[in-house]
Amino acid sequence: MSDALRTPFSGRAGAALKDAFLQEALKIATTKFIDLRKESFSGFPQGEALRDRARAIKEATLQHLDVHLERLADHVERLGGTVHWATTAEEARGIVLRLCRDRGVRTAVKSKSMATEEIDLNEALEHAGVTPIETDLGEYIIQLAHEKPSHIIAPAIHKTKGQVAELFSRELRGEFPADPEVLTAVARKALREKFLQADMGITGANFAVADTGTVVLVTNEGNGRMVTSLPRIHVALMGVEKVIPSMSDLVVFLAILARSATGQKLSSYTTLVRGPRRAGELEGPEEFHLVLLDNGRSRQIASTLREALYCLRCGACLNVCPVYRQIGGHAYGYTYPGPIGILLTAMLKGNASVRELAHASSLCGACKDVCPVRIDIPRMLVELRGHLDREKIAPWTERVVFKAFRRLLLSPTAFRLSATVGRWLQRPFVRQGRLRGLPLLFGRWTRTRDLPPVAARTFREQWKDLR
Ligand code: SF4
């Protein structure tokens, strides 16, 4: 169990709410991402049709995932690469560590990869005496701070520029101002020589094209290119769901991915990797290895979480989520935060791991609205809560309350009766036409806001409307 998980979710969330720096950083960054995305799609009328197309491609690919993966593996091997199949996180770590050991790797530079975070690769490398160096600026910041990413695309979103300046000044021994340009230049200088020293480059993959054996990296800093071309070995580690059939499908995804993530038409760098360096080529690694990671994904193809496998990891659902916007990523306690993170965590670690997190959503639907592949996250969260109940993972108090509530809603007589009682009970708390200062458990509802009282209309009328 990670240290973060020793504190219950309510404690982690409470601490996040009290952290003024975190609140400031989250508000600035998520609001900026939301505005950039909105602006980008508003000037892109074909965007909606492309989102439908992307969703259809993902769905069709999952129907024949095995076929696409075999084709991808064939093409990668024909290009001179080596493909490794990892059923579990442990197997994936073992593959990378074996490569390091057999080839005498001492230093590995990495570009941003949530898949490597998922399998705790950095810790495993360090334990084996290999120094991993993150080269994405956000990842570099959190590596220096000995933290985990708190956002899928912006790992250091929880830090203000002042905090980064302090961190750099301490860790890189200097006096650096809280100026993003200066801080970027400092990181760039520190990292430049690491690329040249490293024996291995480790990346994730945003997509892998089955028809051509192409691994695609989408980045904004150019570090992906250095990681894939300067070290003598390149290892790309990707979840099996990242495979797509063809280059024409890739065009669809590229058109909506960056718009959803950062509001850009395209990311600054789209790197297409096709095997190791070939005879006569001046650049590129001597060896290319592709690790295909399952880690529980394939068993979800027939489950209620299936749609979560469409995820492009753009982060848009995090930015708009009213829960994420308040508590940030670390409070979730696992690699993948936000509403999609709850589903991915359930997928990878089992339903019991999200006993509390399954409720960390208001089910407002904002995540579904912005998702480039229209993943119905709220529906899956409701279904997940149902599973927790049926599997008796949810606390018994919660199960009893919801069972009673269900019975009430299914019986018009019980519903009318309880409504009449509720209307009578609310009387002492209606002030100036609003419900205020509710007692006991209900107090949390009115601590920071007023509620409308039961309408003057009878419950019989309201019930008729509902039916
Ligand atoms: S669920 Fe959708 S919006 Fe959220 S990260 Fe995945 S692709 Fe992006």
PDB file of C-alpha atoms in Angstrom, residues 18-271:
ATOM      1  CA  LYS A  18      -6.877  23.200   2.900  1.00  0.00           C
ATOM      2  CA  ASP A  19      -3.749  23.519   0.739  1.00  0.00           C
ATOM      3  CA  ALA A  20      -3.842  27.108  -0.511  1.00  0.00           C
ATOM      4  CA  PHE A  21      -0.974  26.605  -3.005  1.00  0.00           C
ATOM      5  CA  LEU A  22      -2.672  23.573  -4.492  1.00  0.00           C
ATOM      6  CA  GLN A  23      -5.974  25.407  -4.794  1.00  0.00           C
ATOM      7  CA  GLU A  24      -4.300  28.309  -6.570  1.00  0.00           C
ATOM      8  CA  ALA A  25      -2.342  26.067  -8.938  1.00  0.00           C
ATOM      9  CA  LEU A  26      -5.348  23.911  -9.795  1.00  0.00           C
ATOM     10  CA  LYS A  27      -7.648  26.828 -10.428  1.00  0.00           C
ATOM     11  CA  ILE A  28      -5.229  28.581 -12.771  1.00  0.00           C
ATOM     12  CA  ALA A  29      -4.208  25.488 -14.743  1.00  0.00           C
ATOM     13  CA  THR A  30      -7.557  23.737 -15.157  1.00  0.00           C
ATOM     14  CA  THR A  31      -9.338  26.957 -16.091  1.00  0.00           C
ATOM     15  CA  LYS A  32      -6.687  27.648 -18.720  1.00  0.00           C
ATOM     16  CA  PHE A  33      -7.017  24.139 -20.173  1.00  0.00           C
ATOM     17  CA  ILE A  34     -10.826  24.403 -20.278  1.00  0.00           C
ATOM     18  CA  ASP A  35     -10.711  27.758 -22.100  1.00  0.00           C
ATOM     19  CA  LEU A  36      -8.093  26.565 -24.598  1.00  0.00           C
ATOM     20  CA  ARG A  37     -10.084  23.436 -25.418  1.00  0.00           C
ATOM     21  CA  LYS A  38     -13.313  25.374 -25.839  1.00  0.00           C
ATOM     22  CA  GLU A  39     -11.689  27.911 -28.141  1.00  0.00           C
ATOM     23  CA  SER A  40     -10.024  25.219 -30.210  1.00  0.00           C
ATOM     24  CA  PHE A  41     -13.199  23.208 -30.846  1.00  0.00           C
ATOM     25  CA  SER A  42     -15.347  26.289 -31.442  1.00  0.00           C
ATOM     26  CA  GLY A  43     -13.324  27.069 -34.566  1.00  0.00           C
ATOM     27  CA  PHE A  44     -13.351  23.484 -35.755  1.00  0.00           C
ATOM     28  CA  PRO A  45     -16.815  22.482 -37.000  1.00  0.00           C
ATOM     29  CA  GLN A  46     -15.732  19.042 -38.177  1.00  0.00           C
ATOM     30  CA  GLY A  47     -14.585  18.242 -34.644  1.00  0.00           C
ATOM     31  CA  GLU A  48     -17.867  16.669 -33.556  1.00  0.00           C
ATOM     32  CA  ALA A  49     -17.945  14.269 -36.506  1.00  0.00           C
ATOM     33  CA  LEU A  50     -14.317  13.361 -35.891  1.00  0.00           C
ATOM     34  CA  ARG A  51     -15.109  12.565 -32.259  1.00  0.00           C
ATOM     35  CA  ASP A  52     -17.809  10.154 -33.437  1.00  0.00           C
ATOM     36  CA  ARG A  53     -15.402   8.636 -35.931  1.00  0.00           C
ATOM     37  CA  ALA A  54     -12.679   8.232 -33.307  1.00  0.00           C
ATOM     38  CA  ARG A  55     -15.100   6.496 -30.972  1.00  0.00           C
ATOM     39  CA  ALA A  56     -16.194   4.140 -33.751  1.00  0.00           C
ATOM     40  CA  ILE A  57     -12.554   3.291 -34.564  1.00  0.00           C
ATOM     41  CA  LYS A  58     -11.830   2.501 -30.916  1.00  0.00           C
ATOM     42  CA  GLU A  59     -14.901   0.304 -30.651  1.00  0.00           C
ATOM     43  CA  ALA A  60     -14.143  -1.570 -33.887  1.00  0.00           C
ATOM     44  CA  THR A  61     -10.501  -2.059 -32.864  1.00  0.00           C
ATOM     45  CA  LEU A  62     -11.462  -3.566 -29.520  1.00  0.00           C
ATOM     46  CA  GLN A  63     -13.707  -6.085 -31.318  1.00  0.00           C
ATOM     47  CA  HIS A  64     -10.580  -7.582 -32.933  1.00  0.00           C
ATOM     48  CA  LEU A  65      -7.869  -6.452 -30.549  1.00  0.00           C
ATOM     49  CA  ASP A  66      -5.926  -9.702 -30.848  1.00  0.00           C
ATOM     50  CA  VAL A  67      -5.776  -9.450 -34.652  1.00  0.00           C
ATOM     51  CA  HIS A  68      -4.551  -5.848 -34.583  1.00  0.00           C
ATOM     52  CA  LEU A  69      -1.919  -6.622 -31.956  1.00  0.00           C
ATOM     53  CA  GLU A  70      -0.588  -9.581 -33.943  1.00  0.00           C
ATOM     54  CA  ARG A  71      -0.369  -7.414 -37.032  1.00  0.00           C
ATOM     55  CA  LEU A  72       1.406  -4.688 -35.110  1.00  0.00           C
ATOM     56  CA  ALA A  73       3.892  -7.201 -33.690  1.00  0.00           C
ATOM     57  CA  ASP A  74       4.567  -8.668 -37.162  1.00  0.00           C
ATOM     58  CA  HIS A  75       5.288  -5.271 -38.641  1.00  0.00           C
ATOM     59  CA  VAL A  76       7.497  -4.135 -35.764  1.00  0.00           C
ATOM     60  CA  GLU A  77       9.557  -7.325 -36.106  1.00  0.00           C
ATOM     61  CA  ARG A  78       9.787  -6.957 -39.861  1.00  0.00           C
ATOM     62  CA  LEU A  79      11.255  -3.499 -39.267  1.00  0.00           C
ATOM     63  CA  GLY A  80      13.926  -5.034 -37.025  1.00  0.00           C
ATOM     64  CA  GLY A  81      12.332  -4.407 -33.638  1.00  0.00           C
ATOM     65  CA  THR A  82      11.601  -6.908 -30.876  1.00  0.00           C
ATOM     66  CA  VAL A  83       8.142  -7.293 -29.365  1.00  0.00           C
ATOM     67  CA  HIS A  84       7.586  -8.403 -25.773  1.00  0.00           C
ATOM     68  CA  TRP A  85       4.201  -9.397 -24.335  1.00  0.00           C
ATOM     69  CA  ALA A  86       3.638  -8.579 -20.667  1.00  0.00           C
ATOM     70  CA  THR A  87       0.567  -9.979 -18.952  1.00  0.00           C
ATOM     71  CA  THR A  88       1.226  -8.178 -15.667  1.00  0.00           C
ATOM     72  CA  ALA A  89       3.041  -5.103 -14.396  1.00  0.00           C
ATOM     73  CA  GLU A  90       5.619  -7.392 -12.828  1.00  0.00           C
ATOM     74  CA  GLU A  91       6.327  -9.065 -16.166  1.00  0.00           C
ATOM     75  CA  ALA A  92       6.683  -5.683 -17.867  1.00  0.00           C
ATOM     76  CA  ARG A  93       9.169  -4.507 -15.232  1.00  0.00           C
ATOM     77  CA  GLY A  94      11.038  -7.793 -15.572  1.00  0.00           C
ATOM     78  CA  ILE A  95      11.378  -7.352 -19.344  1.00  0.00           C
ATOM     79  CA  VAL A  96      12.836  -3.851 -19.034  1.00  0.00           C
ATOM     80  CA  LEU A  97      15.150  -4.834 -16.177  1.00  0.00           C
ATOM     81  CA  ARG A  98      16.418  -7.846 -18.115  1.00  0.00           C
ATOM     82  CA  LEU A  99      17.206  -5.643 -21.092  1.00  0.00           C
ATOM     83  CA  CYS A 100      19.078  -3.247 -18.814  1.00  0.00           C
ATOM     84  CA  ARG A 101      21.044  -6.034 -17.171  1.00  0.00           C
ATOM     85  CA  ASP A 102      21.938  -7.873 -20.389  1.00  0.00           C
ATOM     86  CA  ARG A 103      23.082  -4.713 -22.125  1.00  0.00           C
ATOM     87  CA  GLY A 104      24.888  -3.065 -19.231  1.00  0.00           C
ATOM     88  CA  VAL A 105      22.543  -0.084 -19.019  1.00  0.00           C
ATOM     89  CA  ARG A 106      23.380   2.357 -16.201  1.00  0.00           C
ATOM     90  CA  THR A 107      21.296   5.394 -17.164  1.00  0.00           C
ATOM     91  CA  ALA A 108      17.922   5.614 -18.876  1.00  0.00           C
ATOM     92  CA  VAL A 109      16.270   8.813 -20.089  1.00  0.00           C
ATOM     93  CA  LYS A 110      12.501   8.773 -20.202  1.00  0.00           C
ATOM     94  CA  SER A 111       9.813  10.739 -21.934  1.00  0.00           C
ATOM     95  CA  LYS A 112       6.423  11.108 -20.257  1.00  0.00           C
ATOM     96  CA  SER A 113       4.605   7.819 -19.973  1.00  0.00           C
ATOM     97  CA  MET A 114       1.673   6.957 -17.736  1.00  0.00           C
ATOM     98  CA  ALA A 115       2.170   3.261 -18.553  1.00  0.00           C
ATOM     99  CA  THR A 116       5.605   3.329 -16.899  1.00  0.00           C
ATOM    100  CA  GLU A 117       4.067   5.113 -13.913  1.00  0.00           C
ATOM    101  CA  GLU A 118       1.415   2.402 -13.795  1.00  0.00           C
ATOM    102  CA  ILE A 119       4.039  -0.324 -13.380  1.00  0.00           C
ATOM    103  CA  ASP A 120       6.281   1.724 -11.013  1.00  0.00           C
ATOM    104  CA  LEU A 121       9.161   1.373 -13.419  1.00  0.00           C
ATOM    105  CA  ASN A 122      11.328   4.140 -11.960  1.00  0.00           C
ATOM    106  CA  GLU A 123      11.416   2.509  -8.538  1.00  0.00           C
ATOM    107  CA  ALA A 124      12.290  -0.863 -10.111  1.00  0.00           C
ATOM    108  CA  LEU A 125      15.088   0.684 -12.197  1.00  0.00           C
ATOM    109  CA  GLU A 126      16.568   2.481  -9.212  1.00  0.00           C
ATOM    110  CA  HIS A 127      16.446  -0.716  -7.196  1.00  0.00           C
ATOM    111  CA  ALA A 128      18.359  -2.474  -9.972  1.00  0.00           C
ATOM    112  CA  GLY A 129      21.045   0.218 -10.024  1.00  0.00           C
ATOM    113  CA  VAL A 130      19.832   1.985 -13.178  1.00  0.00           C
ATOM    114  CA  THR A 131      19.295   5.738 -12.925  1.00  0.00           C
ATOM    115  CA  PRO A 132      16.048   6.835 -14.599  1.00  0.00           C
ATOM    116  CA  ILE A 133      15.925  10.466 -15.659  1.00  0.00           C
ATOM    117  CA  GLU A 134      12.612  12.053 -16.577  1.00  0.00           C
ATOM    118  CA  THR A 135      13.014  14.539 -19.420  1.00  0.00           C
ATOM    119  CA  ASP A 136       9.505  15.943 -19.758  1.00  0.00           C
ATOM    120  CA  LEU A 137       9.599  19.217 -17.799  1.00  0.00           C
ATOM    121  CA  GLY A 138       6.605  18.359 -15.599  1.00  0.00           C
ATOM    122  CA  GLU A 139       7.920  14.861 -14.916  1.00  0.00           C
ATOM    123  CA  TYR A 140      11.394  16.245 -14.222  1.00  0.00           C
ATOM    124  CA  ILE A 141       9.900  18.607 -11.639  1.00  0.00           C
ATOM    125  CA  ILE A 142       8.064  15.861  -9.793  1.00  0.00           C
ATOM    126  CA  GLN A 143      11.044  13.533  -9.988  1.00  0.00           C
ATOM    127  CA  LEU A 144      13.164  16.206  -8.287  1.00  0.00           C
ATOM    128  CA  ALA A 145      10.386  16.635  -5.713  1.00  0.00           C
ATOM    129  CA  HIS A 146      10.101  12.847  -5.182  1.00  0.00           C
ATOM    130  CA  GLU A 147       6.418  12.960  -6.002  1.00  0.00           C
ATOM    131  CA  LYS A 148       3.992  11.252  -8.369  1.00  0.00           C
ATOM    132  CA  PRO A 149       2.188  12.916 -11.303  1.00  0.00           C
ATOM    133  CA  SER A 150      -1.059  14.609 -10.341  1.00  0.00           C
ATOM    134  CA  HIS A 151      -2.506  14.984 -13.848  1.00  0.00           C
ATOM    135  CA  ILE A 152      -2.390  12.760 -16.912  1.00  0.00           C
ATOM    136  CA  ILE A 153      -0.807  15.353 -19.208  1.00  0.00           C
ATOM    137  CA  ALA A 154       0.435  17.957 -16.754  1.00  0.00           C
ATOM    138  CA  PRO A 155       2.166  15.961 -14.017  1.00  0.00           C
ATOM    139  CA  ALA A 156       3.234  19.012 -12.005  1.00  0.00           C
ATOM    140  CA  ILE A 157      -0.084  20.864 -12.320  1.00  0.00           C
ATOM    141  CA  HIS A 158      -0.268  21.028  -8.530  1.00  0.00           C
ATOM    142  CA  LYS A 159       2.822  23.206  -8.250  1.00  0.00           C
ATOM    143  CA  THR A 160       2.943  26.966  -8.574  1.00  0.00           C
ATOM    144  CA  LYS A 161       5.873  28.566 -10.391  1.00  0.00           C
ATOM    145  CA  GLY A 162       7.095  29.850  -7.031  1.00  0.00           C
ATOM    146  CA  GLN A 163       7.267  26.311  -5.691  1.00  0.00           C
ATOM    147  CA  VAL A 164       9.118  25.139  -8.799  1.00  0.00           C
ATOM    148  CA  ALA A 165      11.626  27.983  -8.421  1.00  0.00           C
ATOM    149  CA  GLU A 166      12.248  26.959  -4.809  1.00  0.00           C
ATOM    150  CA  LEU A 167      12.629  23.314  -5.804  1.00  0.00           C
ATOM    151  CA  PHE A 168      15.102  24.061  -8.603  1.00  0.00           C
ATOM    152  CA  SER A 169      17.086  26.429  -6.409  1.00  0.00           C
ATOM    153  CA  ARG A 170      17.407  23.723  -3.769  1.00  0.00           C
ATOM    154  CA  GLU A 171      17.975  20.681  -5.975  1.00  0.00           C
ATOM    155  CA  LEU A 172      20.016  22.245  -8.763  1.00  0.00           C
ATOM    156  CA  ARG A 173      21.933  24.589  -6.490  1.00  0.00           C
ATOM    157  CA  GLY A 174      21.245  28.084  -7.704  1.00  0.00           C
ATOM    158  CA  GLU A 175      19.079  31.135  -7.154  1.00  0.00           C
ATOM    159  CA  PHE A 176      16.306  30.923  -9.704  1.00  0.00           C
ATOM    160  CA  PRO A 177      13.382  33.348 -10.030  1.00  0.00           C
ATOM    161  CA  ALA A 178       9.757  32.201 -10.392  1.00  0.00           C
ATOM    162  CA  ASP A 179       9.888  32.842 -14.117  1.00  0.00           C
ATOM    163  CA  PRO A 180       8.703  29.930 -16.307  1.00  0.00           C
ATOM    164  CA  GLU A 181      11.105  30.850 -19.109  1.00  0.00           C
ATOM    165  CA  VAL A 182      14.112  30.919 -16.817  1.00  0.00           C
ATOM    166  CA  LEU A 183      13.067  27.696 -15.100  1.00  0.00           C
ATOM    167  CA  THR A 184      12.565  25.922 -18.428  1.00  0.00           C
ATOM    168  CA  ALA A 185      16.034  27.008 -19.555  1.00  0.00           C
ATOM    169  CA  VAL A 186      17.520  25.717 -16.298  1.00  0.00           C
ATOM    170  CA  ALA A 187      15.885  22.307 -16.773  1.00  0.00           C
ATOM    171  CA  ARG A 188      16.890  22.207 -20.410  1.00  0.00           C
ATOM    172  CA  LYS A 189      20.528  22.838 -19.557  1.00  0.00           C
ATOM    173  CA  ALA A 190      20.520  20.217 -16.808  1.00  0.00           C
ATOM    174  CA  LEU A 191      18.915  17.613 -19.057  1.00  0.00           C
ATOM    175  CA  ARG A 192      20.815  18.200 -22.274  1.00  0.00           C
ATOM    176  CA  GLU A 193      23.886  16.205 -21.321  1.00  0.00           C
ATOM    177  CA  LYS A 194      21.780  13.395 -19.843  1.00  0.00           C
ATOM    178  CA  PHE A 195      20.467  12.545 -23.300  1.00  0.00           C
ATOM    179  CA  LEU A 196      24.015  12.077 -24.527  1.00  0.00           C
ATOM    180  CA  GLN A 197      25.072   9.970 -21.541  1.00  0.00           C
ATOM    181  CA  ALA A 198      22.071   7.614 -21.469  1.00  0.00           C
ATOM    182  CA  ASP A 199      22.293   4.021 -22.686  1.00  0.00           C
ATOM    183  CA  MET A 200      18.563   3.555 -22.961  1.00  0.00           C
ATOM    184  CA  GLY A 201      15.584   5.715 -23.903  1.00  0.00           C
ATOM    185  CA  ILE A 202      12.220   4.708 -22.454  1.00  0.00           C
ATOM    186  CA  THR A 203       8.946   6.049 -23.809  1.00  0.00           C
ATOM    187  CA  GLY A 204       5.273   5.256 -23.764  1.00  0.00           C
ATOM    188  CA  ALA A 205       3.174   5.396 -26.918  1.00  0.00           C
ATOM    189  CA  ASN A 206       0.116   7.475 -27.681  1.00  0.00           C
ATOM    190  CA  PHE A 207      -0.758   5.142 -30.541  1.00  0.00           C
ATOM    191  CA  ALA A 208       0.752   2.197 -32.401  1.00  0.00           C
ATOM    192  CA  VAL A 209      -0.341   1.608 -35.974  1.00  0.00           C
ATOM    193  CA  ALA A 210      -0.940  -2.070 -36.751  1.00  0.00           C
ATOM    194  CA  ASP A 211      -0.700  -1.711 -40.554  1.00  0.00           C
ATOM    195  CA  THR A 212       2.762  -0.186 -40.487  1.00  0.00           C
ATOM    196  CA  GLY A 213       4.341  -1.041 -37.120  1.00  0.00           C
ATOM    197  CA  THR A 214       4.638   2.663 -36.312  1.00  0.00           C
ATOM    198  CA  VAL A 215       4.796   3.804 -32.702  1.00  0.00           C
ATOM    199  CA  VAL A 216       3.486   7.355 -32.316  1.00  0.00           C
ATOM    200  CA  LEU A 217       4.513   9.821 -29.627  1.00  0.00           C
ATOM    201  CA  VAL A 218       2.774  13.146 -29.170  1.00  0.00           C
ATOM    202  CA  THR A 219       4.786  15.680 -27.175  1.00  0.00           C
ATOM    203  CA  ASN A 220       5.270  19.411 -26.816  1.00  0.00           C
ATOM    204  CA  GLU A 221       8.870  19.637 -25.734  1.00  0.00           C
ATOM    205  CA  GLY A 222      10.857  17.659 -28.272  1.00  0.00           C
ATOM    206  CA  ASN A 223      12.302  15.468 -25.552  1.00  0.00           C
ATOM    207  CA  GLY A 224      10.511  12.471 -27.083  1.00  0.00           C
ATOM    208  CA  ARG A 225      12.678  12.808 -30.181  1.00  0.00           C
ATOM    209  CA  MET A 226      15.875  12.922 -28.176  1.00  0.00           C
ATOM    210  CA  VAL A 227      14.846   9.927 -26.053  1.00  0.00           C
ATOM    211  CA  THR A 228      14.019   7.864 -29.141  1.00  0.00           C
ATOM    212  CA  SER A 229      17.044   8.766 -31.212  1.00  0.00           C
ATOM    213  CA  LEU A 230      20.124   9.426 -29.034  1.00  0.00           C
ATOM    214  CA  PRO A 231      20.486   6.388 -26.701  1.00  0.00           C
ATOM    215  CA  ARG A 232      21.552   3.105 -28.286  1.00  0.00           C
ATOM    216  CA  ILE A 233      18.433   1.263 -27.101  1.00  0.00           C
ATOM    217  CA  HIS A 234      14.837   2.457 -27.298  1.00  0.00           C
ATOM    218  CA  VAL A 235      12.146   0.704 -25.259  1.00  0.00           C
ATOM    219  CA  ALA A 236       8.519   1.746 -25.850  1.00  0.00           C
ATOM    220  CA  LEU A 237       6.001   0.489 -23.318  1.00  0.00           C
ATOM    221  CA  MET A 238       2.300   0.742 -24.140  1.00  0.00           C
ATOM    222  CA  GLY A 239      -1.040  -0.589 -22.964  1.00  0.00           C
ATOM    223  CA  VAL A 240      -2.503  -3.016 -25.491  1.00  0.00           C
ATOM    224  CA  GLU A 241      -5.498  -0.733 -26.075  1.00  0.00           C
ATOM    225  CA  LYS A 242      -3.264   1.872 -27.738  1.00  0.00           C
ATOM    226  CA  VAL A 243      -3.125  -0.056 -31.007  1.00  0.00           C
ATOM    227  CA  ILE A 244      -5.056   1.450 -33.923  1.00  0.00           C
ATOM    228  CA  PRO A 245      -5.504  -0.151 -37.341  1.00  0.00           C
ATOM    229  CA  SER A 246      -4.135   2.331 -39.879  1.00  0.00           C
ATOM    230  CA  MET A 247      -2.409   5.623 -40.597  1.00  0.00           C
ATOM    231  CA  SER A 248      -5.706   7.118 -41.790  1.00  0.00           C
ATOM    232  CA  ASP A 249      -7.150   6.324 -38.351  1.00  0.00           C
ATOM    233  CA  LEU A 250      -4.163   8.068 -36.816  1.00  0.00           C
ATOM    234  CA  VAL A 251      -5.080  11.270 -38.654  1.00  0.00           C
ATOM    235  CA  VAL A 252      -8.515  11.225 -36.990  1.00  0.00           C
ATOM    236  CA  PHE A 253      -7.042  10.860 -33.515  1.00  0.00           C
ATOM    237  CA  LEU A 254      -4.342  13.466 -34.026  1.00  0.00           C
ATOM    238  CA  ALA A 255      -6.979  15.985 -35.112  1.00  0.00           C
ATOM    239  CA  ILE A 256      -8.798  15.771 -31.773  1.00  0.00           C
ATOM    240  CA  LEU A 257      -6.188  14.723 -29.231  1.00  0.00           C
ATOM    241  CA  ALA A 258      -4.195  17.934 -28.875  1.00  0.00           C
ATOM    242  CA  ARG A 259      -7.345  20.071 -29.136  1.00  0.00           C
ATOM    243  CA  SER A 260      -8.837  18.167 -26.205  1.00  0.00           C
ATOM    244  CA  ALA A 261      -5.658  18.183 -24.150  1.00  0.00           C
ATOM    245  CA  THR A 262      -4.156  21.639 -24.614  1.00  0.00           C
ATOM    246  CA  GLY A 263      -6.306  23.365 -27.225  1.00  0.00           C
ATOM    247  CA  GLN A 264      -3.611  23.054 -29.887  1.00  0.00           C
ATOM    248  CA  LYS A 265      -4.411  22.083 -33.468  1.00  0.00           C
ATOM    249  CA  LEU A 266      -1.556  19.627 -33.228  1.00  0.00           C
ATOM    250  CA  SER A 267       1.029  19.048 -30.536  1.00  0.00           C
ATOM    251  CA  SER A 268       4.399  20.636 -31.272  1.00  0.00           C
ATOM    252  CA  TYR A 269       5.993  17.265 -32.008  1.00  0.00           C
ATOM    253  CA  THR A 270       4.437  14.138 -33.448  1.00  0.00           C
ATOM    254  CA  THR A 271       7.153  11.506 -33.536  1.00  0.00           C
TER     255      THR A 271
END
